[in-house]
Amino acid sequence: QAAGRPLFRNAFTRGAADGSPVFNPFDLSFKNVANTGVLLWAGKLYALWEGGLPHVMDPRSLETLGETRMGGALRGSTFGGHYKVIEEADGSRRLVGFSTASGFGGSSITFYEFAEDGSLLHEVVHPLQGVSLAFIHDITVSEHYYIFVLSAMDFDAAKFATSYLLSQCSVAECLAFNPSKPSRVVLVPRPGRPSGRVLQPKVLETTPCFAFHLSNAFEVERDPQPGKQLQRRAAPLVVVDTVAWQEVSFSNSQYTYGPEYYWGRCDVRNADCGKPSRAAKQLPRWRRYQLRREEAAVNWLIVGVCFVIPVGLTPVLHASPRSLARLPPCQAVPVPTWSEWCVTPMPALPRATS
């Protein structure tokens, strides 16, 4: 502000920070803007951005104290801007965050699970086979799984070597969605679960789509056959809700954002995802839904295309404590074309669902 001009480049900057064509195109380091998520955990206040480490702040004055590795738990150079706080069956809470790494040796995602006192309980590194660019913006968590959607993104090296070097596009515009490749819903087992189940990672292919955010995930146990006990290795039914688009472009145009609603179903046990379907009906006005914990206790402002992936179960909404309403499949949602969606707490609900 004092300089009267931009001082730092970001992933969407064309040319130099002030827009001039003279710049070092091979300097891909960006300022840690810490502008995506805010987290209060174990008495510390963090500001998060997926391209760098968390910033810790004074929770009263909001003074920025600097970058942190969260007590030495973070060994890499990044931590996701989105996270999930999970309430366990015993009433304790868990913080689940993640980081990604991409390079010539391949890509991977790391999950971190923290206790309420800030100590690191689990660190799980999951390699991403055949993925050169891990574009993962958000995750969600169920009882036994860490879950994310892996969209098919490629790096356009030719565009980088031409348009980017000539200040005609940003480095973000060199990321291209590949509609010829399927998207994948990936489920990574959480360690140390009370059930003692021994589960394997699952990768479910679905129709090409781009998913930015995931909201809720929960599991439903299938009743065993008469006379048989529940198998410890048997995978449960998993329900995942995510917001997605048919395609995406990181240009200065928002033509890819559309007010459409999609509904799809995936089966964890059979490793199969059907193609999401689309309808043209209009949803009723959004109201303050009161939901059980396993049905996503949030107020929603969903933008773009909402791709709901129920793994074996239709999502159920409570319109009121006494009336049960099922969300009609495949309906259009007339909402603003914003690139983010917001969740507001519901203070009238008990802690387990707020």
XYZ file of C-alpha atoms in Angstrom:
354
model
C 0.000 0.000 0.000
C 2.836 2.381 0.818
C 4.546 1.605 -2.492
C 1.378 2.313 -4.433
C 1.782 -0.791 -6.591
C 1.724 -4.593 -6.294
C 4.966 -6.009 -4.888
C 4.345 -9.757 -5.094
C 3.344 -12.062 -7.907
C 0.877 -14.911 -7.508
C -0.250 -17.867 -9.566
C -2.697 -15.683 -11.516
C -0.294 -12.827 -12.334
C 0.625 -12.195 -15.950
C 4.159 -10.855 -16.219
C 5.638 -8.908 -13.329
C 3.783 -8.082 -10.129
C 2.762 -4.696 -11.521
C 1.691 -6.196 -14.850
C 4.757 -5.164 -16.847
C 6.159 -7.748 -19.299
C 9.696 -7.654 -17.858
C 10.016 -10.363 -15.183
C 11.870 -13.553 -14.308
C 9.587 -16.276 -15.698
C 11.480 -19.046 -13.937
C 10.909 -17.607 -10.475
C 7.811 -19.574 -9.462
C 8.022 -18.702 -5.777
C 4.976 -16.849 -4.509
C 4.228 -14.958 -1.332
C 2.484 -17.039 1.344
C -0.834 -15.183 1.355
C -2.456 -17.381 4.054
C -5.879 -16.341 2.778
C -7.886 -19.558 2.447
C -8.690 -20.983 5.878
C -8.742 -19.928 9.529
C -8.228 -22.511 12.261
C -8.365 -22.223 16.050
C -6.835 -25.371 17.510
C -5.174 -26.187 20.838
C -5.261 -22.515 21.819
C -3.496 -21.328 18.668
C -4.920 -19.401 15.741
C -3.732 -20.312 12.256
C -4.217 -18.743 8.825
C -3.914 -21.311 6.039
C -3.002 -21.414 2.362
C -2.237 -24.578 0.416
C 0.914 -23.168 -1.181
C 2.837 -22.656 2.065
C 3.088 -23.336 5.774
C 0.434 -22.057 8.202
C 0.822 -18.619 9.740
C 0.238 -18.494 13.489
C -1.457 -15.394 14.922
C -2.225 -14.005 18.336
C -5.829 -15.142 18.965
C -6.701 -11.891 20.744
C -4.886 -9.148 18.839
C -4.667 -11.058 15.505
C -1.016 -10.023 15.280
C 0.863 -12.182 12.777
C 3.612 -14.122 14.534
C 5.013 -15.939 11.490
C 5.047 -19.300 9.759
C 4.878 -22.455 11.831
C 5.383 -26.195 11.455
C 2.750 -26.849 14.119
C 5.099 -28.160 16.766
C 7.374 -29.879 14.257
C 4.571 -32.027 12.848
C 4.871 -30.601 9.317
C 8.005 -31.833 7.582
C 7.104 -30.504 4.140
C 6.752 -26.928 2.939
C 2.947 -26.761 2.607
C -0.276 -27.416 4.505
C -3.751 -27.387 2.967
C -5.979 -24.346 3.231
C -8.978 -26.558 4.033
C -9.288 -29.073 6.846
C -11.883 -31.092 8.747
C -12.630 -31.259 12.485
C -14.127 -34.644 13.367
C -15.925 -35.582 16.568
C -15.162 -39.138 17.639
C -17.568 -41.576 19.271
C -16.024 -40.893 22.691
C -16.719 -37.146 22.364
C -13.132 -36.116 21.614
C -12.300 -34.082 18.534
C -9.700 -34.643 15.824
C -8.208 -32.157 13.388
C -7.431 -33.625 9.965
C -5.300 -31.658 7.510
C -3.249 -32.541 4.463
C -0.446 -31.513 2.131
C 0.501 -32.542 -1.407
C 3.784 -32.923 -3.237
C 4.449 -33.204 -6.970
C 7.714 -33.755 -8.811
C 9.568 -35.831 -11.366
C 9.528 -38.754 -8.943
C 5.723 -38.720 -8.780
C 3.063 -37.180 -6.575
C 1.772 -37.940 -3.102
C -0.655 -36.674 -0.486
C 0.044 -36.651 3.251
C -2.689 -36.660 5.891
C -2.140 -35.306 9.408
C -4.422 -36.150 12.321
C -4.071 -34.024 15.479
C -5.447 -34.476 19.001
C -7.187 -31.659 20.872
C -3.948 -30.777 22.687
C -2.216 -30.172 19.336
C -0.128 -33.352 19.341
C 0.221 -35.298 16.101
C -1.572 -38.643 16.329
C -1.132 -39.980 12.799
C 0.751 -39.095 9.629
C -0.200 -41.073 6.526
C 1.625 -40.674 3.203
C -0.286 -41.999 0.200
C 1.458 -42.151 -3.220
C -0.600 -41.119 -6.229
C 0.161 -43.642 -8.933
C 0.439 -42.223 -12.438
C -0.190 -38.638 -11.293
C 2.381 -36.007 -12.262
C 0.346 -33.042 -11.010
C -1.588 -33.442 -7.746
C -4.222 -30.696 -7.818
C -6.080 -31.343 -4.551
C -7.723 -28.339 -2.907
C -9.860 -29.996 -0.230
C -10.513 -33.306 1.538
C -13.175 -34.851 3.711
C -13.144 -37.559 6.388
C -15.394 -40.445 7.399
C -15.089 -42.941 10.252
C -12.526 -45.113 8.474
C -11.310 -43.068 5.480
C -9.575 -39.902 4.368
C -11.321 -38.980 1.098
C -10.528 -36.692 -1.827
C -11.403 -36.279 -5.500
C -8.539 -36.421 -7.967
C -9.481 -34.451 -11.065
C -7.635 -34.954 -14.341
C -5.334 -31.938 -14.607
C -2.351 -31.588 -16.967
C 0.428 -29.020 -17.149
C 0.596 -27.418 -20.606
C 4.364 -27.168 -21.100
C 3.990 -25.679 -24.581
C 1.810 -22.861 -23.265
C 4.283 -22.235 -20.456
C 7.172 -21.995 -22.938
C 5.315 -19.554 -25.175
C 2.410 -17.566 -23.737
C 3.656 -17.535 -20.145
C 7.194 -16.454 -21.054
C 5.711 -13.624 -23.133
C 3.447 -12.434 -20.270
C 0.330 -13.466 -22.163
C -0.927 -15.841 -19.479
C -0.337 -16.702 -15.841
C 1.197 -19.921 -14.571
C -2.268 -20.992 -13.377
C -3.538 -20.721 -16.947
C -0.986 -23.389 -17.905
C -3.040 -25.897 -15.909
C -5.476 -27.625 -18.233
C -8.417 -29.859 -17.411
C -8.310 -33.085 -19.421
C -11.879 -34.253 -20.166
C -10.599 -37.448 -21.799
C -9.419 -38.851 -18.454
C -11.764 -40.089 -15.717
C -11.848 -38.379 -12.351
C -11.114 -40.524 -9.322
C -12.593 -40.672 -5.840
C -9.793 -41.876 -3.550
C -10.377 -43.358 -0.089
C -7.320 -43.820 2.159
C -7.831 -45.838 5.385
C -7.404 -43.985 8.680
C -5.062 -45.783 11.105
C -5.868 -46.761 14.664
C -9.640 -46.881 14.382
C -11.569 -48.408 17.341
C -13.244 -50.989 15.090
C -9.906 -52.647 14.370
C -10.809 -53.017 10.717
C -8.014 -53.665 8.243
C -9.024 -51.780 5.105
C -7.227 -51.144 1.833
C -7.095 -47.901 -0.182
C -9.849 -47.588 -2.765
C -9.743 -45.714 -6.079
C -13.126 -45.281 -7.785
C -13.270 -43.887 -11.309
C -16.114 -41.623 -12.352
C -16.995 -39.303 -15.211
C -14.548 -36.406 -15.849
C -15.252 -33.492 -13.517
C -13.342 -30.917 -11.509
C -13.970 -30.861 -7.753
C -12.803 -27.938 -5.633
C -14.545 -28.530 -2.306
C -15.907 -31.438 -0.298
C -18.311 -30.986 2.584
C -19.500 -34.071 4.419
C -18.716 -37.779 4.520
C -20.130 -40.526 6.704
C -20.495 -44.295 6.759
C -23.427 -46.662 7.077
C -22.882 -50.236 8.175
C -24.560 -52.918 6.150
C -26.367 -55.507 8.226
C -24.599 -58.879 8.011
C -26.415 -61.839 6.594
C -28.490 -63.831 9.095
C -26.268 -65.946 11.302
C -23.080 -64.114 10.277
C -21.060 -61.480 12.093
C -19.826 -58.218 10.589
C -16.502 -58.861 8.881
C -13.607 -56.709 10.080
C -12.324 -56.433 6.515
C -15.699 -55.577 5.014
C -15.860 -52.063 3.601
C -18.765 -49.946 4.885
C -21.066 -47.818 2.786
C -19.536 -44.356 2.442
C -21.427 -41.185 1.494
C -19.470 -38.225 0.115
C -20.746 -34.776 -0.900
C -18.633 -32.589 -3.162
C -18.979 -29.531 -5.399
C -17.728 -30.021 -8.948
C -17.867 -28.752 -12.524
C -17.961 -30.549 -15.844
C -14.839 -28.598 -16.766
C -12.721 -25.780 -15.406
C -10.494 -23.036 -16.769
C -8.208 -20.788 -14.754
C -8.468 -17.926 -17.210
C -9.959 -14.505 -16.503
C -13.322 -15.799 -17.753
C -15.933 -17.569 -15.637
C -17.685 -19.301 -18.501
C -17.162 -22.715 -16.910
C -19.241 -21.915 -13.839
C -22.862 -22.945 -14.217
C -25.856 -23.220 -11.854
C -26.412 -26.936 -12.276
C -26.950 -29.836 -9.896
C -25.638 -33.355 -10.463
C -26.234 -36.562 -8.569
C -24.142 -39.722 -8.741
C -23.567 -42.965 -6.860
C -20.364 -44.887 -6.118
C -19.984 -48.359 -4.655
C -16.877 -48.836 -2.519
C -17.111 -52.609 -2.354
C -17.387 -53.055 -6.105
C -15.025 -50.147 -6.905
C -17.553 -48.692 -9.310
C -18.913 -45.178 -9.910
C -21.811 -44.536 -12.206
C -22.051 -41.500 -14.434
C -23.656 -38.512 -12.644
C -26.959 -37.448 -14.114
C -28.393 -33.998 -14.658
C -31.894 -32.493 -14.503
C -33.432 -29.122 -15.213
C -35.865 -28.707 -12.338
C -35.417 -25.847 -9.907
C -34.687 -26.459 -6.250
C -36.966 -24.843 -3.681
C -35.701 -21.845 -1.751
C -32.873 -22.739 0.575
C -33.855 -22.804 4.221
C -31.911 -23.389 7.397
C -31.760 -27.148 7.453
C -31.212 -28.881 10.766
C -29.226 -32.003 10.057
C -27.888 -34.902 12.030
C -24.103 -35.143 12.231
C -23.975 -37.941 9.688
C -26.038 -35.851 7.292
C -23.860 -32.708 7.180
C -24.772 -30.204 9.875
C -24.185 -27.035 7.880
C -26.025 -24.257 6.118
C -25.164 -24.445 2.446
C -24.524 -21.846 -0.211
C -23.505 -24.118 -3.063
C -22.152 -22.558 -6.239
C -21.173 -24.046 -9.529
C -22.136 -27.639 -10.160
C -22.852 -29.756 -7.104
C -21.794 -33.351 -7.719
C -23.069 -35.472 -4.842
C -21.398 -38.872 -4.622
C -23.391 -41.080 -2.281
C -21.555 -44.383 -1.952
C -24.561 -46.615 -1.601
C -27.031 -44.226 0.049
C -29.223 -41.287 -0.941
C -28.494 -38.142 1.124
C -31.241 -37.240 3.586
C -31.997 -33.711 4.817
C -33.947 -32.745 7.913
C -36.067 -29.714 7.008
C -37.177 -29.605 10.631
C -36.733 -31.866 13.666
C -40.008 -33.628 12.880
C -40.214 -33.585 9.114
C -37.883 -35.631 6.955
C -37.252 -34.555 3.372
C -35.149 -36.344 0.810
C -33.114 -34.147 -1.484
C -34.572 -34.698 -4.978
C -31.924 -36.035 -7.349
C -30.631 -33.913 -10.208
C -32.049 -30.418 -9.900
C -30.733 -27.072 -11.073
C -29.629 -24.597 -8.414
C -29.982 -20.895 -9.367
C -27.060 -19.391 -7.451
C -24.366 -16.753 -8.122
C -21.305 -17.919 -10.054
C -18.776 -17.487 -7.286
C -15.672 -19.651 -7.064
C -16.092 -20.377 -3.344
C -18.948 -21.485 -1.111
C -19.452 -20.719 2.528
C -20.556 -22.682 5.575
C -22.022 -20.967 8.622
C -22.353 -22.552 12.060
C -25.741 -23.370 13.542
C -25.461 -22.391 17.220
C -28.872 -23.815 18.092
C -27.630 -27.340 17.429
C -25.705 -29.471 19.927
C -21.936 -29.610 19.673
C -21.925 -32.880 17.776
C -23.735 -31.291 14.835
C -22.596 -27.654 14.825
